Short mmCIF file of C-alpha atoms in Angstrom, two decimals:
data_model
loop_
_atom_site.label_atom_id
_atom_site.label_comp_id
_atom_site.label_asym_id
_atom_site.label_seq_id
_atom_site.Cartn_x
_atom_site.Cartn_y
_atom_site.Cartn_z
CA UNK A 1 -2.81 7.68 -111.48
CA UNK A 2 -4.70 10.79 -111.51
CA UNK A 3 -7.73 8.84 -113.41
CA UNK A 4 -8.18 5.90 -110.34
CA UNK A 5 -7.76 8.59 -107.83
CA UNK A 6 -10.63 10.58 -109.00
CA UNK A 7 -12.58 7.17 -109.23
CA UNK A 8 -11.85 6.13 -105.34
CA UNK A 9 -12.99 9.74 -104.26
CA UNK A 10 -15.96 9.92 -106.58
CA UNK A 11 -16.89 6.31 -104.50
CA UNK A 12 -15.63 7.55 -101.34
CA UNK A 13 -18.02 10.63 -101.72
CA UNK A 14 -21.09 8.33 -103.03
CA UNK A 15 -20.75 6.02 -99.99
CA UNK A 16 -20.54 9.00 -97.48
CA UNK A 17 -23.42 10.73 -99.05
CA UNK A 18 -25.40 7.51 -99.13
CA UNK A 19 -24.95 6.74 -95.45
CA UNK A 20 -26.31 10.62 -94.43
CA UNK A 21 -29.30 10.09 -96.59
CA UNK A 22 -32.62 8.28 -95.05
CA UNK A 23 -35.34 7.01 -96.60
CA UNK A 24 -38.26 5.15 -95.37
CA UNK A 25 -38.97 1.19 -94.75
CA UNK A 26 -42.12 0.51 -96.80
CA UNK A 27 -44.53 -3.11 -96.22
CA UNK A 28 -47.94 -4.36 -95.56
CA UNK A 29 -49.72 -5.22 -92.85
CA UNK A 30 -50.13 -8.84 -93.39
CA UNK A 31 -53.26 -8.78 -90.41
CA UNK A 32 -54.95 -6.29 -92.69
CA UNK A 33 -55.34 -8.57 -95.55
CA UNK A 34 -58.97 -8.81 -97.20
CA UNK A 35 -58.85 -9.39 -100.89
CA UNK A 36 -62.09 -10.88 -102.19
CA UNK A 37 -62.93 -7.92 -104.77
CA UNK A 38 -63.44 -8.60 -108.48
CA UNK A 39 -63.37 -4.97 -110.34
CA UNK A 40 -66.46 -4.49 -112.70
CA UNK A 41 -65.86 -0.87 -114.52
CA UNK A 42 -69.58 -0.47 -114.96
CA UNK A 43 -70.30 -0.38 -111.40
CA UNK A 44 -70.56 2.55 -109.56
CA UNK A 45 -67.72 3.82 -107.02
CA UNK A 46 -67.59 6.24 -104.42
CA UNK A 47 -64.09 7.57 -103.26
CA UNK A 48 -63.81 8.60 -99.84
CA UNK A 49 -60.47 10.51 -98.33
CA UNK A 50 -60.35 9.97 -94.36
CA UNK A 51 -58.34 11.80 -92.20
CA UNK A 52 -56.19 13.37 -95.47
CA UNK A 53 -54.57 16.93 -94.55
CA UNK A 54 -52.77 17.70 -97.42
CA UNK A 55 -53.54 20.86 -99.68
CA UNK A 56 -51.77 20.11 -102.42
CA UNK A 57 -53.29 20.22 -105.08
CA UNK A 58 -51.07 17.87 -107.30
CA UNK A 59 -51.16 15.30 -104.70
CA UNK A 60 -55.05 15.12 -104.48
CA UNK A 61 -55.42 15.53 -108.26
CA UNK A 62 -52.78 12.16 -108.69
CA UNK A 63 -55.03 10.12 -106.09
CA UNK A 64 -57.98 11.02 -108.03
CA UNK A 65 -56.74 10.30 -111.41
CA UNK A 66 -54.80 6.86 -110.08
CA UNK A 67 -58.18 5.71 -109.22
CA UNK A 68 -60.15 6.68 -112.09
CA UNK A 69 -57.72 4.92 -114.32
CA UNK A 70 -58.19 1.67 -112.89
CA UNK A 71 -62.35 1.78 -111.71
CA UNK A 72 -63.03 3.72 -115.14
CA UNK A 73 -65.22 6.60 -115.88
CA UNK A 74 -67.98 5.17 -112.87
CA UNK A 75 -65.73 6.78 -109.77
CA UNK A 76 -66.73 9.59 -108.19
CA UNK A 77 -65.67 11.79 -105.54
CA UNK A 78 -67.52 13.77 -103.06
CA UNK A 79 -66.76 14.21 -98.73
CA UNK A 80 -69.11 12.10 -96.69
CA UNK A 81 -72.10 13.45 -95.29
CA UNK A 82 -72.47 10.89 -92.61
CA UNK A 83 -71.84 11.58 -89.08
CA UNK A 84 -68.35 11.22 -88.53
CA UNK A 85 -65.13 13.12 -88.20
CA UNK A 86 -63.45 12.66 -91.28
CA UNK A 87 -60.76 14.63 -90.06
CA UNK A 88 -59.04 12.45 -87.85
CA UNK A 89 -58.23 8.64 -88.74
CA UNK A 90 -61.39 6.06 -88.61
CA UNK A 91 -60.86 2.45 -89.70
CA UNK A 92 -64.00 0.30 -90.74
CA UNK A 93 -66.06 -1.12 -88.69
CA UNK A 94 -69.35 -3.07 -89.11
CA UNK A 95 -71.33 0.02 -87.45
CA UNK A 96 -69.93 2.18 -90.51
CA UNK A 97 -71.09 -0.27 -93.08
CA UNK A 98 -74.14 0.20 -91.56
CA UNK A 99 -73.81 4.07 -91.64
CA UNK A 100 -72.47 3.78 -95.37
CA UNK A 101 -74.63 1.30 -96.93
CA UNK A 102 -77.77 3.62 -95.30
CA UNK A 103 -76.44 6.57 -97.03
CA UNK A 104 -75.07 5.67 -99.93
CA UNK A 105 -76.43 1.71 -101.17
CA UNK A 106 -79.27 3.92 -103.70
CA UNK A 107 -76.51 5.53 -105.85
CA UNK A 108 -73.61 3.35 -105.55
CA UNK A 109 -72.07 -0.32 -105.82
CA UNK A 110 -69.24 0.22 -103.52
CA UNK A 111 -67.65 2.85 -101.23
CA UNK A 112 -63.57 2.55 -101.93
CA UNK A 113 -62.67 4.33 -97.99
CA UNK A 114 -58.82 5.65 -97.99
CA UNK A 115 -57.64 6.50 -94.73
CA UNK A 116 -54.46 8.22 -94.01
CA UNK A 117 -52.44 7.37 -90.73
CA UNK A 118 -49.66 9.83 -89.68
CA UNK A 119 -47.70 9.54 -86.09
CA UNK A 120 -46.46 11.95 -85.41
CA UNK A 121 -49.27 14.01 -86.79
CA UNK A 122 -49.02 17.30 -87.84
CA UNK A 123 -51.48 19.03 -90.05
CA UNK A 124 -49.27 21.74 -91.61
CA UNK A 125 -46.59 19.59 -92.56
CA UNK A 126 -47.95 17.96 -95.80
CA UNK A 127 -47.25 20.44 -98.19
CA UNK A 128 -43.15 20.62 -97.99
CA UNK A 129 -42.32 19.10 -101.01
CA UNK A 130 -38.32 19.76 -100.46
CA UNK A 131 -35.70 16.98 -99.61
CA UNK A 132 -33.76 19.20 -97.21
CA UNK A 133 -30.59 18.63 -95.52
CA UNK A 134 -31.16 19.32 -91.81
CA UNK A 135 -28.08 19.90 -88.64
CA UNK A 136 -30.62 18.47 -85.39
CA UNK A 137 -29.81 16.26 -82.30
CA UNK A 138 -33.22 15.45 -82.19
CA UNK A 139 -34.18 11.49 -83.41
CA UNK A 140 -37.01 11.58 -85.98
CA UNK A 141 -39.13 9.02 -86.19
CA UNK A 142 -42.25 8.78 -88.60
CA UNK A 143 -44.49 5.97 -88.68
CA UNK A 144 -47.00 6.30 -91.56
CA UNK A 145 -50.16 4.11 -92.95
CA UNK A 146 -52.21 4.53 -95.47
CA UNK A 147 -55.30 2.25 -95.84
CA UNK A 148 -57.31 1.28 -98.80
CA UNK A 149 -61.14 -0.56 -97.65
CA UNK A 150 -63.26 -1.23 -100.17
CA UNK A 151 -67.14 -2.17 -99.07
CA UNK A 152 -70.06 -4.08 -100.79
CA UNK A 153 -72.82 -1.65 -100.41
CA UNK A 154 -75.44 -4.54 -101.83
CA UNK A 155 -73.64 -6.84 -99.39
CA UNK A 156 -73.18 -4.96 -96.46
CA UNK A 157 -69.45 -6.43 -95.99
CA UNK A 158 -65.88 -5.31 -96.78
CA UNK A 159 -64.25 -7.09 -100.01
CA UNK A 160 -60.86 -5.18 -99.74
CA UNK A 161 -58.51 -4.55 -97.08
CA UNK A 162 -55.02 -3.45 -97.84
CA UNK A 163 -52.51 -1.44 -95.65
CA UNK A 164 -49.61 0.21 -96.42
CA UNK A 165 -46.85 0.89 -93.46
CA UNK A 166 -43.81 3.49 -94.16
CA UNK A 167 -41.29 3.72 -91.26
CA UNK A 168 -39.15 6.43 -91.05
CA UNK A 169 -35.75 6.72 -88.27
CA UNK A 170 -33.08 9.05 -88.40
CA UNK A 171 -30.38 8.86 -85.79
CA UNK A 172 -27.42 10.69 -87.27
CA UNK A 173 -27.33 14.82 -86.19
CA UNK A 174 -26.90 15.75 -90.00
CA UNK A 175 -28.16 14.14 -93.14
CA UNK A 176 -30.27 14.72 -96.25
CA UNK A 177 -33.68 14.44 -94.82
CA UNK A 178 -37.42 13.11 -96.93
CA UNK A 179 -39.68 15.23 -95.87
CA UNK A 180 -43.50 13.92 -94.31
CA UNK A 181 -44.69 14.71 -97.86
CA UNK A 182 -42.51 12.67 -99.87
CA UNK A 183 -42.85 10.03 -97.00
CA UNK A 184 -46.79 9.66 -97.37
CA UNK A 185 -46.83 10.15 -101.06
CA UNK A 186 -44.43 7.20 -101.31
CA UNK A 187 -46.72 5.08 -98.40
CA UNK A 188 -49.92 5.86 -101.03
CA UNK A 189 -47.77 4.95 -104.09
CA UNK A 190 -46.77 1.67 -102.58
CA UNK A 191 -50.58 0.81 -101.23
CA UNK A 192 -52.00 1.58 -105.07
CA UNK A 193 -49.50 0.06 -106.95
CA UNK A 194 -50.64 -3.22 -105.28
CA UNK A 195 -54.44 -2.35 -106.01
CA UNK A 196 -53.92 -1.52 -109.56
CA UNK A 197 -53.54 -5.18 -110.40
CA UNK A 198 -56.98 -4.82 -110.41
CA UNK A 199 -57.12 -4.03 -113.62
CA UNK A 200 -58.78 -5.88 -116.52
CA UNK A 201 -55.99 -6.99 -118.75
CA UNK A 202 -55.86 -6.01 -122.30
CA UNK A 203 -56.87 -8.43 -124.12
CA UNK A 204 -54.10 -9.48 -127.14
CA UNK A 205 -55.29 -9.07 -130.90
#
């Protein structure tokens, strides 16, 4: 008797825990949809960060090393020296492939742009790793994007267009809380899994 009871509390306990614990909605924006890129590993690649706030260092180092295992030894990485702020959240536009193919079309084949979308947005909040658990009134909401637009320098157009939406609500006054870290490191996860298809495939002996 004293074995089932244990097991109903144990589930009791799981589902009470599991309702106070929130994680975020992750899709794609199905109007952001551009996928006309064929990888070539011999090509050259320039990675650009937009609008990305986070210092940590693991975080930066993962992006890096995501990318570089899928484009190949031909990525590289270096901030823009074009005239824009890349500290605040720029999407594509034909005037930038402009700006992009005139600064970088004699050293590379393509730019791969990454642009991070936060609302709300707060700078210093990127670097709390913790799952907390949190007593607050207040509703959080967190609506997070993270887009991945690959252009054609030698063609002057975009080949790639993916974008990655994470949605975040939390009603209840106590729960166990993701922080914005976790949240946007899960948004980027999501986005690159889908690129990595990319890929070559190995071919079988």
């Amino acid at each position: 008797m004293k074995f089932y009871k244990s097991i109903v509390l144990a589930i009791l306990g799981f589902i009470v825990l599991n309702s106070c614990y929130f994680t975020p909605k992750y899709t794609f924006n199905n109007s952001r949809f551009i996928d006309t890129f064929i990888l070539d590993q011999n090509k050259k690649h320039l990675l650009i960060k937009n609008n990305f706030h986070s210092d940590n260092i693991d975080f930066r180092k993962k992006i890096d090393d995501d990318f570089k295992r899928v484009v190949g030894d031909h990525l590289y990485f270096e901030n823009s020296i074009i005239d824009f702020d890349n500290n605040r959240p720029i999407l594509v536009t034909p005037y930038l492939i402009d700006l992009l193919t005139e600064a970088y079309s004699s050293q590379y084949d393509y730019v791969l742009f990454l642009t991070f979308v936060r609302v709300p947005e707060n700078e210093s909040d990127l670097n709390d790793k913790i799952v907390s658990i949190k007593k607050t009134t207040r509703v959080v909401k967190r609506n997070y994007n993270v887009i991945l637009t690959i252009v054609d320098l030698k063609e002057r157009k975009i080949v790639y267009c993916k974008e990655a939406i994470s949605s975040y609500n939390k009603y209840l006054s106590t729960g166990i809380t993701t922080s914005p870290f976790q949240q946007i490191e899960g948004t980027f996860n999501v986005l690159f899994k889908d690129f990595e298809k990319k890929l070559p495939k190995k071919k079988s002996k």
